[in-house]
XYZ file of C-alpha atoms in Angstrom:
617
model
C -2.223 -0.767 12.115
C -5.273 -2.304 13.673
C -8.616 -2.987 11.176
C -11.600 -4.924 11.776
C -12.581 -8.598 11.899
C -15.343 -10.373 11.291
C -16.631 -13.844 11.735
C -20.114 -15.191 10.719
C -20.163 -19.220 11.790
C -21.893 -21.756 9.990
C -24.298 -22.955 12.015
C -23.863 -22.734 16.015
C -22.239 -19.698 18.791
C -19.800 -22.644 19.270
C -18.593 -22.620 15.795
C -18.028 -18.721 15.413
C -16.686 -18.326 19.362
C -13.036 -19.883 18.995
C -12.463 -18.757 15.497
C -13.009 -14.921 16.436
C -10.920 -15.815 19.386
C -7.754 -16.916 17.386
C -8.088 -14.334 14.660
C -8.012 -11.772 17.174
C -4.956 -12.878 18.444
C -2.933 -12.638 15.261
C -4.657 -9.556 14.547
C -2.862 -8.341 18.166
C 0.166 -9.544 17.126
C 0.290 -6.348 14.812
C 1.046 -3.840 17.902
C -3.106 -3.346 18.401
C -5.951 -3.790 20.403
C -9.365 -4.372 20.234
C -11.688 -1.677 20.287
C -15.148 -2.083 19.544
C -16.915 -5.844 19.965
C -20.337 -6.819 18.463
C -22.176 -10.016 18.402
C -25.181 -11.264 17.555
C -28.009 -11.925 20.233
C -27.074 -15.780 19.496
C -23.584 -15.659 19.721
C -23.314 -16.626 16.055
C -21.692 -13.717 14.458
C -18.822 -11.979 15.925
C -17.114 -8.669 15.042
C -14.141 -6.377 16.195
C -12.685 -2.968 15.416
C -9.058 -2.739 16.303
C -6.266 0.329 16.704
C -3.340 0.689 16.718
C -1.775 0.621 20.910
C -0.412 3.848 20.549
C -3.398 5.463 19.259
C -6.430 3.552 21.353
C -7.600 4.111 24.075
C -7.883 1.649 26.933
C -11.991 0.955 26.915
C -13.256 -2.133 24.743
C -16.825 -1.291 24.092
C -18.846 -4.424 23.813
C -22.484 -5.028 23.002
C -24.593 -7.145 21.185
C -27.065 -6.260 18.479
C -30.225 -7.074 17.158
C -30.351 -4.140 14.441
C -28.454 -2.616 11.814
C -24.730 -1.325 12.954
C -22.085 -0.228 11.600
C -17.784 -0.304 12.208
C -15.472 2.182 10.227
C -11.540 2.030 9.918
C -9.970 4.779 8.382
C -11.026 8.625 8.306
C -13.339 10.137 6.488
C -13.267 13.104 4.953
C -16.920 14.427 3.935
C -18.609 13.567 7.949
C -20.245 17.270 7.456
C -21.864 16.893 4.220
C -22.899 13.593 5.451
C -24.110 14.693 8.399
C -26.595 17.463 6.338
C -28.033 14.102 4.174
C -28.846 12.207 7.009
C -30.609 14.412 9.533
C -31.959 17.242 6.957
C -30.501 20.069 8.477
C -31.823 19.082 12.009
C -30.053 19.491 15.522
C -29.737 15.839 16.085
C -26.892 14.613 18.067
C -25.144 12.035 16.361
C -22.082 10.462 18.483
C -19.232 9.607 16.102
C -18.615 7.748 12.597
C -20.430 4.489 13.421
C -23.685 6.192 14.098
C -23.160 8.746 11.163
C -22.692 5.630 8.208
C -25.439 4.062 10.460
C -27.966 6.510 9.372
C -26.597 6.710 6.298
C -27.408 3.165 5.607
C -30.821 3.556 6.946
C -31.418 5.997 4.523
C -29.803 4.110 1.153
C -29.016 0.805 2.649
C -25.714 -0.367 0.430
C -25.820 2.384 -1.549
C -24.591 4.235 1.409
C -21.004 3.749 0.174
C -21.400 5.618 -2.649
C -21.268 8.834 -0.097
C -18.308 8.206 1.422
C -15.210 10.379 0.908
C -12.330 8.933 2.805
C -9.470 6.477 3.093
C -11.069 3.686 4.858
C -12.545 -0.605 5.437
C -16.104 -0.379 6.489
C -18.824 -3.316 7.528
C -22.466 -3.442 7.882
C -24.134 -5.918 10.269
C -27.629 -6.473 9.817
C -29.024 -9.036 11.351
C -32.443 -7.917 10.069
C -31.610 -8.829 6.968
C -29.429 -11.825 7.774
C -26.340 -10.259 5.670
C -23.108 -8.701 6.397
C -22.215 -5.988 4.181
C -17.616 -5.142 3.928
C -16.449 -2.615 1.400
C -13.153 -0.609 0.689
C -12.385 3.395 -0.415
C -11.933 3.900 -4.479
C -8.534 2.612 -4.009
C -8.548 -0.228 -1.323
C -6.684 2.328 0.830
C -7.129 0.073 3.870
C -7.266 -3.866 2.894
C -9.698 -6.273 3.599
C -9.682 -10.309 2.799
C -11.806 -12.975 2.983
C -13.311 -16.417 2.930
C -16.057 -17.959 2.508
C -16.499 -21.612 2.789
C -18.071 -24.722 4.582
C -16.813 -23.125 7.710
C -18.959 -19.619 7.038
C -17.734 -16.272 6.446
C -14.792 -14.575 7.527
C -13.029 -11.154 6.736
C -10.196 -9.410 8.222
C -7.744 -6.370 7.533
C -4.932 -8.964 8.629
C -4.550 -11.922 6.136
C -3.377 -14.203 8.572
C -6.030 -13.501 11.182
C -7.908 -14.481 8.261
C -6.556 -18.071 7.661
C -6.609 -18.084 11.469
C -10.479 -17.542 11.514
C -10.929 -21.039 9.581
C -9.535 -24.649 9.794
C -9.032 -25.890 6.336
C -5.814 -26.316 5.026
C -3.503 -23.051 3.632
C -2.131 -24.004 0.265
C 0.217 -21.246 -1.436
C -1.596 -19.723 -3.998
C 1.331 -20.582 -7.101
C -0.417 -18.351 -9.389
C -0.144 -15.525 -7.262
C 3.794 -16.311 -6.092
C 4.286 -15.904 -10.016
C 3.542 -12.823 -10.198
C 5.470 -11.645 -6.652
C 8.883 -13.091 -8.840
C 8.242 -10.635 -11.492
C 6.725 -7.515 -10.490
C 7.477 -7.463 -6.821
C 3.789 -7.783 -5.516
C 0.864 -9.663 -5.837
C -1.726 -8.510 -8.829
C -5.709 -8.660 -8.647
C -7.611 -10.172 -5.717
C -5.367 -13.130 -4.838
C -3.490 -13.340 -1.844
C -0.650 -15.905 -1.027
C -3.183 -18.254 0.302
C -5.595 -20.601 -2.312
C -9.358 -19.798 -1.660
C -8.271 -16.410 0.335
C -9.361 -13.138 -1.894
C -8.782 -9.292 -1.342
C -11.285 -7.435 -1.663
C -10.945 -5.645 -4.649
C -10.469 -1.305 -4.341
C -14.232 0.155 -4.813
C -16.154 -2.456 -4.083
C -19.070 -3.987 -1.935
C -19.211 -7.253 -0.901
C -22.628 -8.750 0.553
C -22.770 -11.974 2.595
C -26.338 -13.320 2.698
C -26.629 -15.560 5.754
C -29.916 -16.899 5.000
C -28.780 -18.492 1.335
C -25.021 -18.877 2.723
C -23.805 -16.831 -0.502
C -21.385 -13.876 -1.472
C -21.961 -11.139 -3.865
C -20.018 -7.993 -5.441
C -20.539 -5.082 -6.842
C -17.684 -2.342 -7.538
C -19.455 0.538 -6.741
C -16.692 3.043 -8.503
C -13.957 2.351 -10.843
C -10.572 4.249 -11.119
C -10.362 3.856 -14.865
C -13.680 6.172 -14.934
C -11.205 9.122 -13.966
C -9.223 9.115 -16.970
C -12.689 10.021 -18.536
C -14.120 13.497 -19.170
C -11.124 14.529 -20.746
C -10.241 18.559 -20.445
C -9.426 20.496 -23.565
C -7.275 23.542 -21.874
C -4.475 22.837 -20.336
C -3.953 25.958 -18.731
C -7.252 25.015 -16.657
C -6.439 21.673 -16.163
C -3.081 23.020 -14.385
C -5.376 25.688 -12.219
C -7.707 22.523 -11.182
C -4.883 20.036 -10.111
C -3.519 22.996 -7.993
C -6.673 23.687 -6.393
C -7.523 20.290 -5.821
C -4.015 19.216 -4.455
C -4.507 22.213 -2.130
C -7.638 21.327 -1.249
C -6.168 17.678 -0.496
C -3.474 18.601 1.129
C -6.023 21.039 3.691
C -8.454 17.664 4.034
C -4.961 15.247 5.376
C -4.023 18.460 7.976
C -7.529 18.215 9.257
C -6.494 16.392 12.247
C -6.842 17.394 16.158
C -3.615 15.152 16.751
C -0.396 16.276 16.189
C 0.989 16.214 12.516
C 4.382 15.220 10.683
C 5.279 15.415 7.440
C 8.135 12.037 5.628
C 10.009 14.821 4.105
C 12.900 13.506 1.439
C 15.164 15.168 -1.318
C 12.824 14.590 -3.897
C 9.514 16.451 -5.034
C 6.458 14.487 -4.168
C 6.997 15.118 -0.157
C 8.080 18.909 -0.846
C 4.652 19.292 -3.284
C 2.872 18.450 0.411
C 4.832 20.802 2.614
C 4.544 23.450 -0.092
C 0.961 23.392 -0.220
C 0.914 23.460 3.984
C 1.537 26.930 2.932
C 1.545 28.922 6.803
C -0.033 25.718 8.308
C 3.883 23.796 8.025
C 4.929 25.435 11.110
C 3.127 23.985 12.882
C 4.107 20.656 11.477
C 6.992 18.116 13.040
C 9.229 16.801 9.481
C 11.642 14.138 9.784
C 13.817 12.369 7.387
C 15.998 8.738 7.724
C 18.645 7.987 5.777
C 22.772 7.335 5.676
C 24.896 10.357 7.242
C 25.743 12.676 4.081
C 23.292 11.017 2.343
C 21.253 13.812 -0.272
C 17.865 13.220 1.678
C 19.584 14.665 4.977
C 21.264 18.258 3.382
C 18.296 18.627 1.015
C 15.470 18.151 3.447
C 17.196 19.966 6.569
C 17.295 22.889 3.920
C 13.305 22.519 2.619
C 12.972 22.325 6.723
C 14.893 25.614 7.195
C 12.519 27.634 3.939
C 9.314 26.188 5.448
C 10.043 26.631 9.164
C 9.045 23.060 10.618
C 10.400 21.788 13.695
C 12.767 18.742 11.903
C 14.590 16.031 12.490
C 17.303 13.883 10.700
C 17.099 9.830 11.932
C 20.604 8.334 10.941
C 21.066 5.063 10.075
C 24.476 3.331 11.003
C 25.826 -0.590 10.627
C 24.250 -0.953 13.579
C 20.721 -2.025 11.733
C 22.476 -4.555 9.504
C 23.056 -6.599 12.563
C 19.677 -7.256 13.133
C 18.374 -7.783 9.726
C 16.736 -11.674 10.175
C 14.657 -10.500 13.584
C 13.964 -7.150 11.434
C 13.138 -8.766 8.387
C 10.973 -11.339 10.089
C 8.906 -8.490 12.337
C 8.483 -6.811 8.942
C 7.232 -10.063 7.215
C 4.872 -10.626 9.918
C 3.190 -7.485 9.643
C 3.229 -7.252 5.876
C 1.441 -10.306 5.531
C 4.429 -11.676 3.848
C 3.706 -9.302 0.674
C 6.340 -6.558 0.260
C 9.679 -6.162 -1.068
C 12.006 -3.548 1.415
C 14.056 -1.651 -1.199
C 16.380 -0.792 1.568
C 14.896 -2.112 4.848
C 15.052 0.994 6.435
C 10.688 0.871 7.197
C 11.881 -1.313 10.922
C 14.596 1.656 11.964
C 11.717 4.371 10.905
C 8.522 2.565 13.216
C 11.835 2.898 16.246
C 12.181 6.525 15.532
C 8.556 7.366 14.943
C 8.391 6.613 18.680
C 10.572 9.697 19.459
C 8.531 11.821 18.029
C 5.414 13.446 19.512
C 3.302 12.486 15.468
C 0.248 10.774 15.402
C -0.430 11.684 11.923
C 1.711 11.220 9.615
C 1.764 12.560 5.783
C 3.511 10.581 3.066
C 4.010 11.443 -0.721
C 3.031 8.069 -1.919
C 1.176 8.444 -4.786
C 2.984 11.668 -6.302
C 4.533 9.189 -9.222
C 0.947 9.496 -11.090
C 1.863 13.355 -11.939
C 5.143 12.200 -13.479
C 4.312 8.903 -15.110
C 7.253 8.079 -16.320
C 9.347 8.298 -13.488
C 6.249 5.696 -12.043
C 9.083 2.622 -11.963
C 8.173 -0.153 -12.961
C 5.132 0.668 -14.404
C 6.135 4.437 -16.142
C 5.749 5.815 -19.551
C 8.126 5.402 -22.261
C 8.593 5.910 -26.152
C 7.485 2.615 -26.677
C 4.174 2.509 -24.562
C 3.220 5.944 -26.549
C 3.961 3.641 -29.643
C 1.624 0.731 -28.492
C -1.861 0.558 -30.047
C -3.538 -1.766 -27.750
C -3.724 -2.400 -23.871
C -2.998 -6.361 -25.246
C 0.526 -4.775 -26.240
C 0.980 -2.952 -23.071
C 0.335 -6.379 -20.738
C 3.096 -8.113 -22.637
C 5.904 -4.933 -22.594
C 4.909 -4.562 -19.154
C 5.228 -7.984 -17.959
C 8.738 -8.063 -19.598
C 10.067 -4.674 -19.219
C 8.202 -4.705 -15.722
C 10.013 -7.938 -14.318
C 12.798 -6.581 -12.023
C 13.001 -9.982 -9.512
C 13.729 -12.695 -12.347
C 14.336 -10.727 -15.460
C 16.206 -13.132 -17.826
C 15.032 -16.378 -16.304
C 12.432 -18.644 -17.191
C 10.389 -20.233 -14.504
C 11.076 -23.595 -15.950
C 15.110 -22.747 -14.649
C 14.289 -21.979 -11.426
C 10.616 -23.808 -10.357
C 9.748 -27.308 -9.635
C 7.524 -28.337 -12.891
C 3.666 -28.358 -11.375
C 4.845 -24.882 -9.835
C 6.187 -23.633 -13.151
C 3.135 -24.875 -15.312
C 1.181 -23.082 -13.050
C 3.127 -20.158 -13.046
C 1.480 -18.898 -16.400
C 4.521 -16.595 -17.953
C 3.906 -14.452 -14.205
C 2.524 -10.837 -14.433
C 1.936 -10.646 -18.114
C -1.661 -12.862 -18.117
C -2.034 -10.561 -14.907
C -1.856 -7.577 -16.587
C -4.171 -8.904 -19.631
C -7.175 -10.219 -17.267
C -7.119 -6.314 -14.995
C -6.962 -4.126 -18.204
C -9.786 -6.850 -20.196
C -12.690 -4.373 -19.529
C -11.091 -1.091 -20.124
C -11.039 1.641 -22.334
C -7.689 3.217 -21.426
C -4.682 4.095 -23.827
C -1.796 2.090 -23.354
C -0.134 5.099 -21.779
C -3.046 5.851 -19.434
C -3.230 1.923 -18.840
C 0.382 2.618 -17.662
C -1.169 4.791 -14.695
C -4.429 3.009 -14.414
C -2.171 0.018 -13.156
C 0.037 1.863 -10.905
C -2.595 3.150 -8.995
C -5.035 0.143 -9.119
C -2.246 -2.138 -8.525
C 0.648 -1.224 -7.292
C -0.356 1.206 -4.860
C -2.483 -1.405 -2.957
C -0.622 -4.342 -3.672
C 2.742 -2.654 -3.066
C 2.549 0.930 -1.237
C -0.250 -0.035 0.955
C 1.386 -2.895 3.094
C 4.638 -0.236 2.942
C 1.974 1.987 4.384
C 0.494 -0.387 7.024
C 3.725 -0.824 8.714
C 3.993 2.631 9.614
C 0.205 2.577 10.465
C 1.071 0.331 13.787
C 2.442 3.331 15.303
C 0.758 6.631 13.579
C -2.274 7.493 11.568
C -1.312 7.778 7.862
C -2.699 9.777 4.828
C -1.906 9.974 1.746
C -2.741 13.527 -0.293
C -1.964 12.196 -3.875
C -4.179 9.462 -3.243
C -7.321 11.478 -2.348
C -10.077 10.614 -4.264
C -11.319 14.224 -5.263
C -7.401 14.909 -6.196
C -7.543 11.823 -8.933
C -10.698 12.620 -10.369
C -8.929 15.747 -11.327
C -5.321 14.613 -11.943
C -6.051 12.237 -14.580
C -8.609 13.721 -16.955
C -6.748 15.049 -19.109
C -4.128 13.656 -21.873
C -1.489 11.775 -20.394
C 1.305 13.748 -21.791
C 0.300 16.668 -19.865
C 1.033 14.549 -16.631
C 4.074 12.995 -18.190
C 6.942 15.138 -17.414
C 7.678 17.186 -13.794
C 5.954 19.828 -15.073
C 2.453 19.534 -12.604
C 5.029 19.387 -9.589
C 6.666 22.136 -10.078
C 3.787 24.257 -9.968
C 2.868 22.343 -6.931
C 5.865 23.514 -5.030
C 5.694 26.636 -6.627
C 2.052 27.932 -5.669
C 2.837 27.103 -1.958
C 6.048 28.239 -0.697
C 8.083 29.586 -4.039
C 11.747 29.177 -2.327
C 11.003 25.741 -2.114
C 11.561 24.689 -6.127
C 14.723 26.794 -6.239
C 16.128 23.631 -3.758
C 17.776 20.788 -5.698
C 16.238 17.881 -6.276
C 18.156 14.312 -4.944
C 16.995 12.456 -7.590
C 18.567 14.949 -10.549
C 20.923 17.107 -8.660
C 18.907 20.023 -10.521
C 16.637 22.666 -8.836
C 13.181 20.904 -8.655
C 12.049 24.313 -10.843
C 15.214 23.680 -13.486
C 13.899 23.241 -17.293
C 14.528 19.814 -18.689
C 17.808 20.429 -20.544
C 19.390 21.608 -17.454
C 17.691 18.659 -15.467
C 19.212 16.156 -18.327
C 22.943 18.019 -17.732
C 23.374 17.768 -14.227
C 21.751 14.418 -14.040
C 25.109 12.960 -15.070
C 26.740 14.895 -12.160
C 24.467 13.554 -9.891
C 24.529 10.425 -10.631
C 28.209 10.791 -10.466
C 28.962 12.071 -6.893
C 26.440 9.320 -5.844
C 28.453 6.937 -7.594
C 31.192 7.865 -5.817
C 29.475 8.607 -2.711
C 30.184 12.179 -2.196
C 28.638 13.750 0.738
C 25.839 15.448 0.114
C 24.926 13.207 -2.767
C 25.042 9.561 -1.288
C 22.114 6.807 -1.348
C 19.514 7.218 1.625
C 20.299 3.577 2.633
C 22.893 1.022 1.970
C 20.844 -1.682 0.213
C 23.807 -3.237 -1.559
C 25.751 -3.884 1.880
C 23.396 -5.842 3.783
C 22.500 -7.537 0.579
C 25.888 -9.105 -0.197
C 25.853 -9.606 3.957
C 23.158 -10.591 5.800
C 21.010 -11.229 3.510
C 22.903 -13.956 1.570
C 23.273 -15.604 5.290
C 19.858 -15.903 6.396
C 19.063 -16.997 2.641
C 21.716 -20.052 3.020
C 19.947 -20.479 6.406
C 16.967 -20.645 6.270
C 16.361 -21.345 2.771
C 18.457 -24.520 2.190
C 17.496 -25.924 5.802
C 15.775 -29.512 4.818
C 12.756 -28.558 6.458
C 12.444 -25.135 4.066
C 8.985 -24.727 2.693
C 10.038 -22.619 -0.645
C 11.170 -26.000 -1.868
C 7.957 -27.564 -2.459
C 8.178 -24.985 -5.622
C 11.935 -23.839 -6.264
C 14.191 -26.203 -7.338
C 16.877 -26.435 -4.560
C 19.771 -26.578 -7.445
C 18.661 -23.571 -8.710
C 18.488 -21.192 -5.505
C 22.652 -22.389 -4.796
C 23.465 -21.239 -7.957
C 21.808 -18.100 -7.103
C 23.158 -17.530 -4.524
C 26.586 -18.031 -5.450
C 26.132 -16.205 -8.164
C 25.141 -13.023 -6.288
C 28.169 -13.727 -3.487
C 30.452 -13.587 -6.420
C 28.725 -10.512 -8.608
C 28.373 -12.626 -11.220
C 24.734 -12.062 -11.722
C 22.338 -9.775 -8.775
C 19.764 -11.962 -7.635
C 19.207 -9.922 -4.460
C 15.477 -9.254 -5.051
C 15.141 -12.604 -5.517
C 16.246 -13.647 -2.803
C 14.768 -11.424 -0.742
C 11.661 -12.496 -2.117
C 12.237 -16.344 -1.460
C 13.138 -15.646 1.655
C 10.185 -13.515 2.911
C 7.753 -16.957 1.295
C 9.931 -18.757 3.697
C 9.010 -16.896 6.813
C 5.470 -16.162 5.836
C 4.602 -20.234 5.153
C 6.543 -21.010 8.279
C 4.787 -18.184 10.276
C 0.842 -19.644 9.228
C 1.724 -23.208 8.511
C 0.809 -22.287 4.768
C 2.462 -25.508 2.285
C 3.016 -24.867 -0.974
């Protein structure tokens, strides 16, 4: 995955010395090295870049700085055009990124952001200025968190190199676990730790070292692309194509080798169809259950598109394993995301077999068919809201998939559940306050705010300790396109199926997993053999089965390790969940009484997180 790290000290090189020293080594812990060192001429301010092992190289370069510099994680996407501002059409040489953003920042000091097209973390040391500058891409593509406190300043892509760069004591952040047992993830800036933010997604943060303060500014908003509304729809549907191309052409743009996460369904086929000639030359792969839909759908997208492709099966064999899996995954997760199958371990093994360094992923895709967005989609009764007050408290009900139909008074100690405050609902209120959205656009405004950093991105940074990943739907230029325009018009399937049909046509007349229906099939027919579908994967018919057996090692090995770890007397999820409570979970679930797996899964990835960073509830 690797990041950057940064530690400003309070007052001496002492103070700032050890702490960069032991945030480093958690940071390492996530299958990366350091890169790129900086300090200050007096030791007092210390900085890192790190990458991934695979993907570094084996030189740290180290220096120490008395002006203006600059470290960049991520790619960027506009270096050209950037390269034109900055030196005026010139011959100068400029060496890479760093030295690029460093001119850049010459020229408009913070405002250099602004510029930047890309899916990246970026931070500005100036010790001119006495200030350390961190921001994030339009979506907070790549994370950053930090502190600030008696100790100083201290950031990090890693949250727990970030509790590691200070000394005060981690508290679990209740508020913040409330919302994790209803939605799934964490909502806004707070992080499992009290007095430990994340930065939010467009936004600069400024430390001033002279006046020992912290300032932000979001420097662009996501809900300003649902603005500028177009009027044609026939347009609208040229521009998303072009732009989705163009996307798509920006994420290939890579001197490493490229691969493609290619499933049964429409968002990863949209990407290979708009590789148009270029998929050749592209390595697909996809993981799942032998005779699952994913394996005969995908070999045959392969086959139309001609990529070299490969089918990963997953046997019992990975069930056996699941605490050690589940606890590498926790650890590199920062203890905030659900597996919906736990497949993302058995993936990182076989990414190693292949010869990709970049890898494409359809994330994203579910904003051009918001209602199949789960658990934030359309419905009939979001298009019937009339205020974004109405939409917070449908979607913090209808949204609550990990403790839907219990109150937090049943299952939480009392301080825990007072603090609670009814879990994602009051979320949802405070991050929609200063909008203008429709409920229905508020809908989307949230998944991709929200959910894709809170939820898809540390899905994303697992894969990112072994491969560079980018994400097409996600692309800035893409959005700003995608959503201006009435939501029903991005409602249905309707934008994906030209997708796959501009690209390579024989693609849409392949079934999709998810329906059973050609991905080009009109709605009624989509509706028909939906119930077939559904059906033979019911009854797990080959050719039509589940990618993964969630259900298996729930009722297994995850109800073990839950009884294990969870009711041990030293457990740290019971300084907030009533002990009473969690056995009657769990017997409930053994007996299929009433499916608490998510639950449980959740209380037990708390469990190894606190234990992990010494965090106390």
């Amino acid at each position: 995955m690797g990041g950057l790290l940064g530690v400003v000290g309070s007052s001496t090189r002492d103070d700032a010395s050890p702490r960069f020293r032991s945030a480093s080594e958690k940071m390492m812990q996530r299958h990366c090295r350091m890169t790129s060192a900086i300090e200050a001429m007096d030791g007092s301010w210390k900085f890192g870049e790190f990458q991934s092992v695979r993907l570094s190289g084996q030189d740290v370069t180290r220096i120490r700085v008395s002006e203006p510099c600059v470290l960049f994680h991520g790619v960027l996407h506009n270096g050209a055009d950037l390269l034109r501002v900055v030196d005026g059409g010139a011959s100068s040489v400029i060496s890479g990124t760093s030295e690029l953003l460093g001119k850049l920042y010459a020229k408009y000091e913070e405002r250099f952001v602004e510029h930047l097209h890309g899916e990246f973390c970026v931070v500005i040391i100036d010790p001119t200025k006495r200030r350390v500058i961190i921001a994030s891409d339009a979506i907070g593509s790549h994370p950053l968190y930090w502190r600030h406190g008696r100790e100083g300043f201290g950031f990090s892509s890693d949250l727990s190199a970030t509790l590691f760069a200070g000394r005060s004591a981690r508290r679990l952040d209740l508020r913040a676990v409330a919302d994790y047992l209803t939605l799934g993830s964490l909502l806004g800036s707070r992080t499992l730790v009290q007095d430990v933010s994340l930065l939010p997604p467009g936004t600069l943060l400024e430390y001033d070292a002279s006046r020992d303060s912290v300032s932000l500014r979001q420097y662009i908003d996501v809900a300003e692309f649902f603005r500028n509304k177009s009027n044609n729809k026939e347009r609208y549907l040229e521009s998303v194509e072009t732009e989705f191309q163009n996307a798509v052409t920006r994420a290939l743009n890579s001197v490493q080798p490229v691969g493609l996460a290619l499933s049964g369904g429409l968002d990863s086929r949209a990407i290979l169809s708009a590789s148009g000639t270029r998929a050749r030359g592209l390595e697909t792969y996809t993981l799942g259950i032998d005779g699952c839909a994913d394996q005969v759908i995908a070999e045959r997208l392969a086959r139309i598109a001609g990529t070299k492709h490969r089918f990963f099966c997953l046997n019992e064999e990975y069930l056996r394993d699941f605490l050690p899996n589940m606890s590498r995954m926790v650890s590199m997760t920062d203890g905030m995301y659900v597996s919906h199958g736990l497949t993302e371990m058995l993936a990182l093994q076989f990414l190693e077999e292949t010869g990709i360094e970049v890898l494409l992923r359809g994330h994203g895709g579910e904003l051009a068919k918001a209602r199949l967005a789960w658990p934030l989609h359309t419905d009939e009764t979001v298009y019937g809201l009339s205020s974004l007050g109405e939409l917070a408290t449908y979607m913090g009900e209808r949204a609550n998939y990990i403790t839907r139909g219990l109150s937090f008074g049943e299952i939480l100690v009392p301080d825990a559940a007072r603090i609670s405050d009814g879990g994602s609902s009051s979320s949802f209120l405070e991050l929609l306050a200063h909008t203008e959205l429709t409920p229905a656009e508020g809908c989307s405004y949230l998944y991709l705010r929200e959910l894709t950093r809170r939820f898809t991105i540390p899905s994303i940074d697992l894969f990112r300790t072994a491969v560079g990943v980018r994400l097409p739907y996600l692309d800035r230029e893409f959005l700003k396109v995608l959503l201006a325009a009435p939501s029903e018009w991005r409602d249905g399937t309707e934008i994906h199926q030209r997708l796959i049909a501009s690209g390579i046509p024989g693609l849409a007349k392949v079934r999709n997993s998810n329906t059973g229906a050609a991905a080009d099939a009109s709605p009624k027919v989509e509706y028909v053999l939906d119930k077939f579908n559904s059906l033979f994967k019911r009854l797990n018919v080959r050719g039509f089965r589940h990618y993964h057996n969630f259900d298996a090692w729930m009722r297994t090995m995850l109800l073990q390790s839950v009884e294990s770890e969870l009711l041990a007397n030293s457990a740290r999820t019971q300084g907030f969940m009533r002990t009473s409570a969690l056995k009657e979970l769990i017997e409930n679930t053994r007996n299929g009484s009433d499916d608490r797996g998510y639950l449980l899964q959740v209380l037990l990835i708390l469990e190894l997180w606190q234990r992990e960073n010494d965090v106390n509830a």
